[in-house]
C-alpha atoms as a PDB file:
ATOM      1  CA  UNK A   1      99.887-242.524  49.614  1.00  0.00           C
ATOM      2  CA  UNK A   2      99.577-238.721  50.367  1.00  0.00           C
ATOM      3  CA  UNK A   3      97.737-238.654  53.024  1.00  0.00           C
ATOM      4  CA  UNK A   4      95.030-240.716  55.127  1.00  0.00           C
ATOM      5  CA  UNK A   5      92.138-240.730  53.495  1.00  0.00           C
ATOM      6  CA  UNK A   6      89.832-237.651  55.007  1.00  0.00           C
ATOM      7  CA  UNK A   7      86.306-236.941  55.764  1.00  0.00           C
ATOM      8  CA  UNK A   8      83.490-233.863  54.667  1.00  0.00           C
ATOM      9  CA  UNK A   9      84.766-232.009  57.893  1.00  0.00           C
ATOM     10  CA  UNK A  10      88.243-231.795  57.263  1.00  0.00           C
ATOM     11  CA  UNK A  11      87.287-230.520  53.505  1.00  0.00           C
ATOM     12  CA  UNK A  12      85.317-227.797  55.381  1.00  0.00           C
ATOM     13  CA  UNK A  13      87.305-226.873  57.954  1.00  0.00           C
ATOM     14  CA  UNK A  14      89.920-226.450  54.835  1.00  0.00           C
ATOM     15  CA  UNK A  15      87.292-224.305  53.382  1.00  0.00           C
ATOM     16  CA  UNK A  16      86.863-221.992  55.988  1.00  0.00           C
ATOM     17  CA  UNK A  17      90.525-221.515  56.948  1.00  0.00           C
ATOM     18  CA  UNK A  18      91.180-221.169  53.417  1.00  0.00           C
ATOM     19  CA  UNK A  19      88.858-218.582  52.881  1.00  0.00           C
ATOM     20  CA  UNK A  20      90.014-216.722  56.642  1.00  0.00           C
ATOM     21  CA  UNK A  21      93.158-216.533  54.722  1.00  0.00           C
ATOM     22  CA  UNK A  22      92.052-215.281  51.743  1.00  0.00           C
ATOM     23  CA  UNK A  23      89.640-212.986  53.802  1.00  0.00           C
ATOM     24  CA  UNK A  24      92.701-211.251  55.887  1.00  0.00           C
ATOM     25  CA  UNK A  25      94.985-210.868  52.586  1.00  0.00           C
ATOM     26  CA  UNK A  26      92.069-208.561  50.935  1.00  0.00           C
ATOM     27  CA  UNK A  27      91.697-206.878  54.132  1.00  0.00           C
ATOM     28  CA  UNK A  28      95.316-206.059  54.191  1.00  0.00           C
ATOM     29  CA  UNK A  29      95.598-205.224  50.584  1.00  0.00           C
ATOM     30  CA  UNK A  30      92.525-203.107  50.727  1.00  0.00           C
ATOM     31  CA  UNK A  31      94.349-201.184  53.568  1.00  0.00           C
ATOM     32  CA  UNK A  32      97.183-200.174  51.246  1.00  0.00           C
ATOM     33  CA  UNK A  33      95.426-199.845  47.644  1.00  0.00           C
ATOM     34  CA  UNK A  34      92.015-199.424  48.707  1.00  0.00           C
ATOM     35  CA  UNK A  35      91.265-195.948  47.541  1.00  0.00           C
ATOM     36  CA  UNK A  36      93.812-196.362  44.884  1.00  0.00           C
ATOM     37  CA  UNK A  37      92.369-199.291  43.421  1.00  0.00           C
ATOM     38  CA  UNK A  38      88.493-198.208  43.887  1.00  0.00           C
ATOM     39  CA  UNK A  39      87.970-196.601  40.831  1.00  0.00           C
ATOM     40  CA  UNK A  40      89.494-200.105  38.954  1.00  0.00           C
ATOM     41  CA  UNK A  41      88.441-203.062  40.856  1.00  0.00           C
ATOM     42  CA  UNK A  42      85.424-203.949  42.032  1.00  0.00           C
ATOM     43  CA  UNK A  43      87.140-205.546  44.828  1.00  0.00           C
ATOM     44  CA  UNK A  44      87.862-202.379  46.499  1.00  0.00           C
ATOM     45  CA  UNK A  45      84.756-200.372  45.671  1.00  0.00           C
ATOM     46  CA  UNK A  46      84.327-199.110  49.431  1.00  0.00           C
ATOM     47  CA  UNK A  47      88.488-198.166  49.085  1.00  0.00           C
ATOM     48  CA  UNK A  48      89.636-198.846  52.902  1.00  0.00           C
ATOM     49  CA  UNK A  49      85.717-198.799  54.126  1.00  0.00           C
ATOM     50  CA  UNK A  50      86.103-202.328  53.627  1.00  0.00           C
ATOM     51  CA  UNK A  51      84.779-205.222  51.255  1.00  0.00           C
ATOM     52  CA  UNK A  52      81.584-205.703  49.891  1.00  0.00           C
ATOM     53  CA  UNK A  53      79.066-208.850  50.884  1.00  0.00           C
ATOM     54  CA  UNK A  54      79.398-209.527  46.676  1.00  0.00           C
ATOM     55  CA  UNK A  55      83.688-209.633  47.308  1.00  0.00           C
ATOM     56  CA  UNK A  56      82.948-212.352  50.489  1.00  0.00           C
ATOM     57  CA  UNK A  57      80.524-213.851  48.449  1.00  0.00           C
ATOM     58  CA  UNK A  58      83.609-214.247  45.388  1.00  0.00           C
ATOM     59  CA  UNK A  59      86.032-215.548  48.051  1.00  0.00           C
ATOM     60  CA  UNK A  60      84.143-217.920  49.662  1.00  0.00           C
ATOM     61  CA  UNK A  61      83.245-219.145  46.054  1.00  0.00           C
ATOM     62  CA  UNK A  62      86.869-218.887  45.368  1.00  0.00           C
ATOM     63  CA  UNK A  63      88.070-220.627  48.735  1.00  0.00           C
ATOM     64  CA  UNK A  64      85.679-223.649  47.920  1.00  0.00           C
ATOM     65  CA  UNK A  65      87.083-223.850  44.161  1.00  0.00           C
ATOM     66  CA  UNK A  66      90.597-223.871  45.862  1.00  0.00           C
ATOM     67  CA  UNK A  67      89.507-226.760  48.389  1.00  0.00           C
ATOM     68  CA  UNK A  68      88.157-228.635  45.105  1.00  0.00           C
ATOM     69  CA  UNK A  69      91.882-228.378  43.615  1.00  0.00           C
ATOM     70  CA  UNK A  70      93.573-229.326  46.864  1.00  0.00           C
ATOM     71  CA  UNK A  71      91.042-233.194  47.270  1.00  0.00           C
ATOM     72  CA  UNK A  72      91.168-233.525  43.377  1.00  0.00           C
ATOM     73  CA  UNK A  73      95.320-233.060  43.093  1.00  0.00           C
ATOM     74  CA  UNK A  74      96.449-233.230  47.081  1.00  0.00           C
ATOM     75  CA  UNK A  75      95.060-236.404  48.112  1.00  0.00           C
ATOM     76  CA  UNK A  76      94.382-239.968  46.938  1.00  0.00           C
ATOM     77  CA  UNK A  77      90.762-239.844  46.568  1.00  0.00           C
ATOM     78  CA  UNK A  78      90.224-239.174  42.875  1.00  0.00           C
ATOM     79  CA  UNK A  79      94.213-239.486  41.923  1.00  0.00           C
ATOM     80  CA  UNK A  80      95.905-242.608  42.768  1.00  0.00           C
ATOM     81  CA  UNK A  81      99.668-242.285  41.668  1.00  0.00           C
ATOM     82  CA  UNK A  82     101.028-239.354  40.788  1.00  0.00           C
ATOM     83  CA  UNK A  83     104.306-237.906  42.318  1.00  0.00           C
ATOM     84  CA  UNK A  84     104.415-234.734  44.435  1.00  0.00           C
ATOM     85  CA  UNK A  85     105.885-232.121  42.622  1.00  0.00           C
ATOM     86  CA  UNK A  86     103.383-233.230  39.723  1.00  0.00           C
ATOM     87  CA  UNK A  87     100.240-233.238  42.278  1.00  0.00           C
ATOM     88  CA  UNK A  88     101.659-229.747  43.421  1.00  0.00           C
ATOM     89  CA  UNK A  89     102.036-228.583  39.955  1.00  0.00           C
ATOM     90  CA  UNK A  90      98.846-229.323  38.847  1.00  0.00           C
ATOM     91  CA  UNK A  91      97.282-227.929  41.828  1.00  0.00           C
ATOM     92  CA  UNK A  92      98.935-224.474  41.244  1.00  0.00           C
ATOM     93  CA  UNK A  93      97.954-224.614  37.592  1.00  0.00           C
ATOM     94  CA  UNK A  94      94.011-225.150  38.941  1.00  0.00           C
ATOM     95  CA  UNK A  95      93.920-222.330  41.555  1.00  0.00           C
ATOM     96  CA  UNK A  96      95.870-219.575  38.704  1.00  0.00           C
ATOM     97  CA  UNK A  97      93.320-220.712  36.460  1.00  0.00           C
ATOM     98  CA  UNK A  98      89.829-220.441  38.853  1.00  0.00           C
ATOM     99  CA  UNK A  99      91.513-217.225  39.658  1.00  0.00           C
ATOM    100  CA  UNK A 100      91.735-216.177  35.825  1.00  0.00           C
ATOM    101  CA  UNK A 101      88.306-216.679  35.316  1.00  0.00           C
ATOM    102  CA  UNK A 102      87.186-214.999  38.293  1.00  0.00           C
ATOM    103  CA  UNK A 103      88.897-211.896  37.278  1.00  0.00           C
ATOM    104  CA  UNK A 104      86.834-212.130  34.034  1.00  0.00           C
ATOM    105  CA  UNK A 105      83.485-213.743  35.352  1.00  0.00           C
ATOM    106  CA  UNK A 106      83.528-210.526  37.985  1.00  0.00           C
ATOM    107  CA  UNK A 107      85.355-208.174  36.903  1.00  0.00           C
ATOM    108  CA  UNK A 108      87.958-207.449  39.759  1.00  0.00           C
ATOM    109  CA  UNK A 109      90.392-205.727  37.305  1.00  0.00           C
ATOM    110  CA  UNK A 110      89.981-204.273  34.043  1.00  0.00           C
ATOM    111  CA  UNK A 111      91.642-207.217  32.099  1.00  0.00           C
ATOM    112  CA  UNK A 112      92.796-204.406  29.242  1.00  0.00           C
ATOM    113  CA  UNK A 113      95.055-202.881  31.883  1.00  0.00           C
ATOM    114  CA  UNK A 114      98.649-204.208  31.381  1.00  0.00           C
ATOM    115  CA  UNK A 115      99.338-202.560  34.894  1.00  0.00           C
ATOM    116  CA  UNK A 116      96.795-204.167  36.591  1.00  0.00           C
ATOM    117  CA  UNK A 117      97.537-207.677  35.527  1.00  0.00           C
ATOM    118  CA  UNK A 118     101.801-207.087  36.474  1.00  0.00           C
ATOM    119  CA  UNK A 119     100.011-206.018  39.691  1.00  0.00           C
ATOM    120  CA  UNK A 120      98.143-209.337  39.941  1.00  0.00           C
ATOM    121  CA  UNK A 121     101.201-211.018  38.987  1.00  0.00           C
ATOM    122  CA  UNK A 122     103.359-209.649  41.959  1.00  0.00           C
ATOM    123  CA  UNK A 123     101.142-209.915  44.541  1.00  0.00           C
ATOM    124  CA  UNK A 124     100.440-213.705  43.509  1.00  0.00           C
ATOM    125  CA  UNK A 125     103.940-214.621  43.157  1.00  0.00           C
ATOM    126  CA  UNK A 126     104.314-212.649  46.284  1.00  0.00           C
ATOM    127  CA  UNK A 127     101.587-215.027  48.045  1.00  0.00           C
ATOM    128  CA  UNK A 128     103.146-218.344  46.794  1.00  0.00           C
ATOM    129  CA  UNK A 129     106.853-217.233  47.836  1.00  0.00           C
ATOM    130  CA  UNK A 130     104.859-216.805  51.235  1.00  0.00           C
ATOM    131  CA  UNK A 131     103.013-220.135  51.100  1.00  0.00           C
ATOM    132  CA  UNK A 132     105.934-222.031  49.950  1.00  0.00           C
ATOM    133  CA  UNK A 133     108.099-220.670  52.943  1.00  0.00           C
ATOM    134  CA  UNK A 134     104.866-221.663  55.375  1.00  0.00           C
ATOM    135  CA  UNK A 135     105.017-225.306  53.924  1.00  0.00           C
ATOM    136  CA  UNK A 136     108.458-225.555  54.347  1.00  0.00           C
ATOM    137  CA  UNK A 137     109.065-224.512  57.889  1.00  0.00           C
ATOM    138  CA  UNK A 138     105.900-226.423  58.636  1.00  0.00           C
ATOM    139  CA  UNK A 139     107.535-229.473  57.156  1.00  0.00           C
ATOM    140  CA  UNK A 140     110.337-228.931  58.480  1.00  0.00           C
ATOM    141  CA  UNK A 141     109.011-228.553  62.069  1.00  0.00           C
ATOM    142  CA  UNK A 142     106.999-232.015  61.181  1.00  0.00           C
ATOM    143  CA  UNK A 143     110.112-233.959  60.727  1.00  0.00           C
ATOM    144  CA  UNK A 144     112.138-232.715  63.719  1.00  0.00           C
ATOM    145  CA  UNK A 145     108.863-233.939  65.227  1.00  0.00           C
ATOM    146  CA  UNK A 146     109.326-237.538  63.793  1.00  0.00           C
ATOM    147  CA  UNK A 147     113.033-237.305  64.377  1.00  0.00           C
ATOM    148  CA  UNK A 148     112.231-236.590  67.946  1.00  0.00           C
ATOM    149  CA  UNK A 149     109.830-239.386  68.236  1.00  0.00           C
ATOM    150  CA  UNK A 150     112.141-241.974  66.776  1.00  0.00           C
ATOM    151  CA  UNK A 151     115.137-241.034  68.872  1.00  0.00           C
ATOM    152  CA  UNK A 152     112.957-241.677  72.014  1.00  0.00           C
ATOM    153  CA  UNK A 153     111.355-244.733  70.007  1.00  0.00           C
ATOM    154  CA  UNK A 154     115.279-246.232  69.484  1.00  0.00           C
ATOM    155  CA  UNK A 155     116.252-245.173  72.868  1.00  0.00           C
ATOM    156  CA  UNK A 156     113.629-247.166  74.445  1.00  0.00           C
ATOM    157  CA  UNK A 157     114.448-250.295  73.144  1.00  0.00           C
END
């Protein structure tokens, strides 16, 4: 089994920190390619003002889609069996593609732009690299958790 089986709250507190997330990475973005990007996107249409209520309003949409993805592929609620890397694959596959048709349904890059979709591409490979590395070292400090636990587990025997 993935994981224990989880209540409404936890899928909304995933919402919101998802969308935090996605919230600060804009903001950050929009620092460096705001004005740039103004004139193209209608992400940045305030350039390094900041983002619109409509560019919230996508992410929050987006950050929900996301936590849709993560109980349909990342848990055992709708999926029974299905190994990990497949879950995780599938998962991936889902967010690229809600993100694909966002960029269509509203327009946050002129999809005729070659540049603009190799700038897409970097800065979500660049976000995966940085999620993967999260995972990891969050895993990792996980099971020196449950190596710790077990040591004092066997020693008190």
């Amino acid at each position: 089994m993935m994981e224990d089986k989880k209540g409404l709250f936890y899928y909304i507190g995933r919402l919101f920190e998802t969308y935090g997330i996605l919230v600060l990475i804009f903001m950050a973005v929009n620092l460096f390619v705001g004005e740039g990007a103004s004139e193209y996107s209608t992400l940045f249409k305030y350039g390094k003002q900041g983002l619109s209520a409509a560019t919230l309003g996508e992410l929050l949409l987006l950050a929900f889609l996301i936590t849709v993805a993560y109980f349909i592929f990342m848990s055992d609620s709708i999926i029974k069996n299905m190994r990990v890397p497949l879950r995780t694959t599938l998962y991936l596959i889902a967010v690229t593609i809600f993100i694909i048709i966002m960029i269509f349904a509203f327009g946050w890059f002129p999809v005729d732009l070659p540049t603009a979709w190799i700038g897409f591409a970097v800065s979500y490979m660049l976000s995966l690299i940085v999620s993967v590395m999260i995972t990891f070292a969050k895993e990792r400090m996980e099971n020196n958790r449950m190596q710790e636990a077990l040591k004092r587990y066997n020693s008190e025997k």
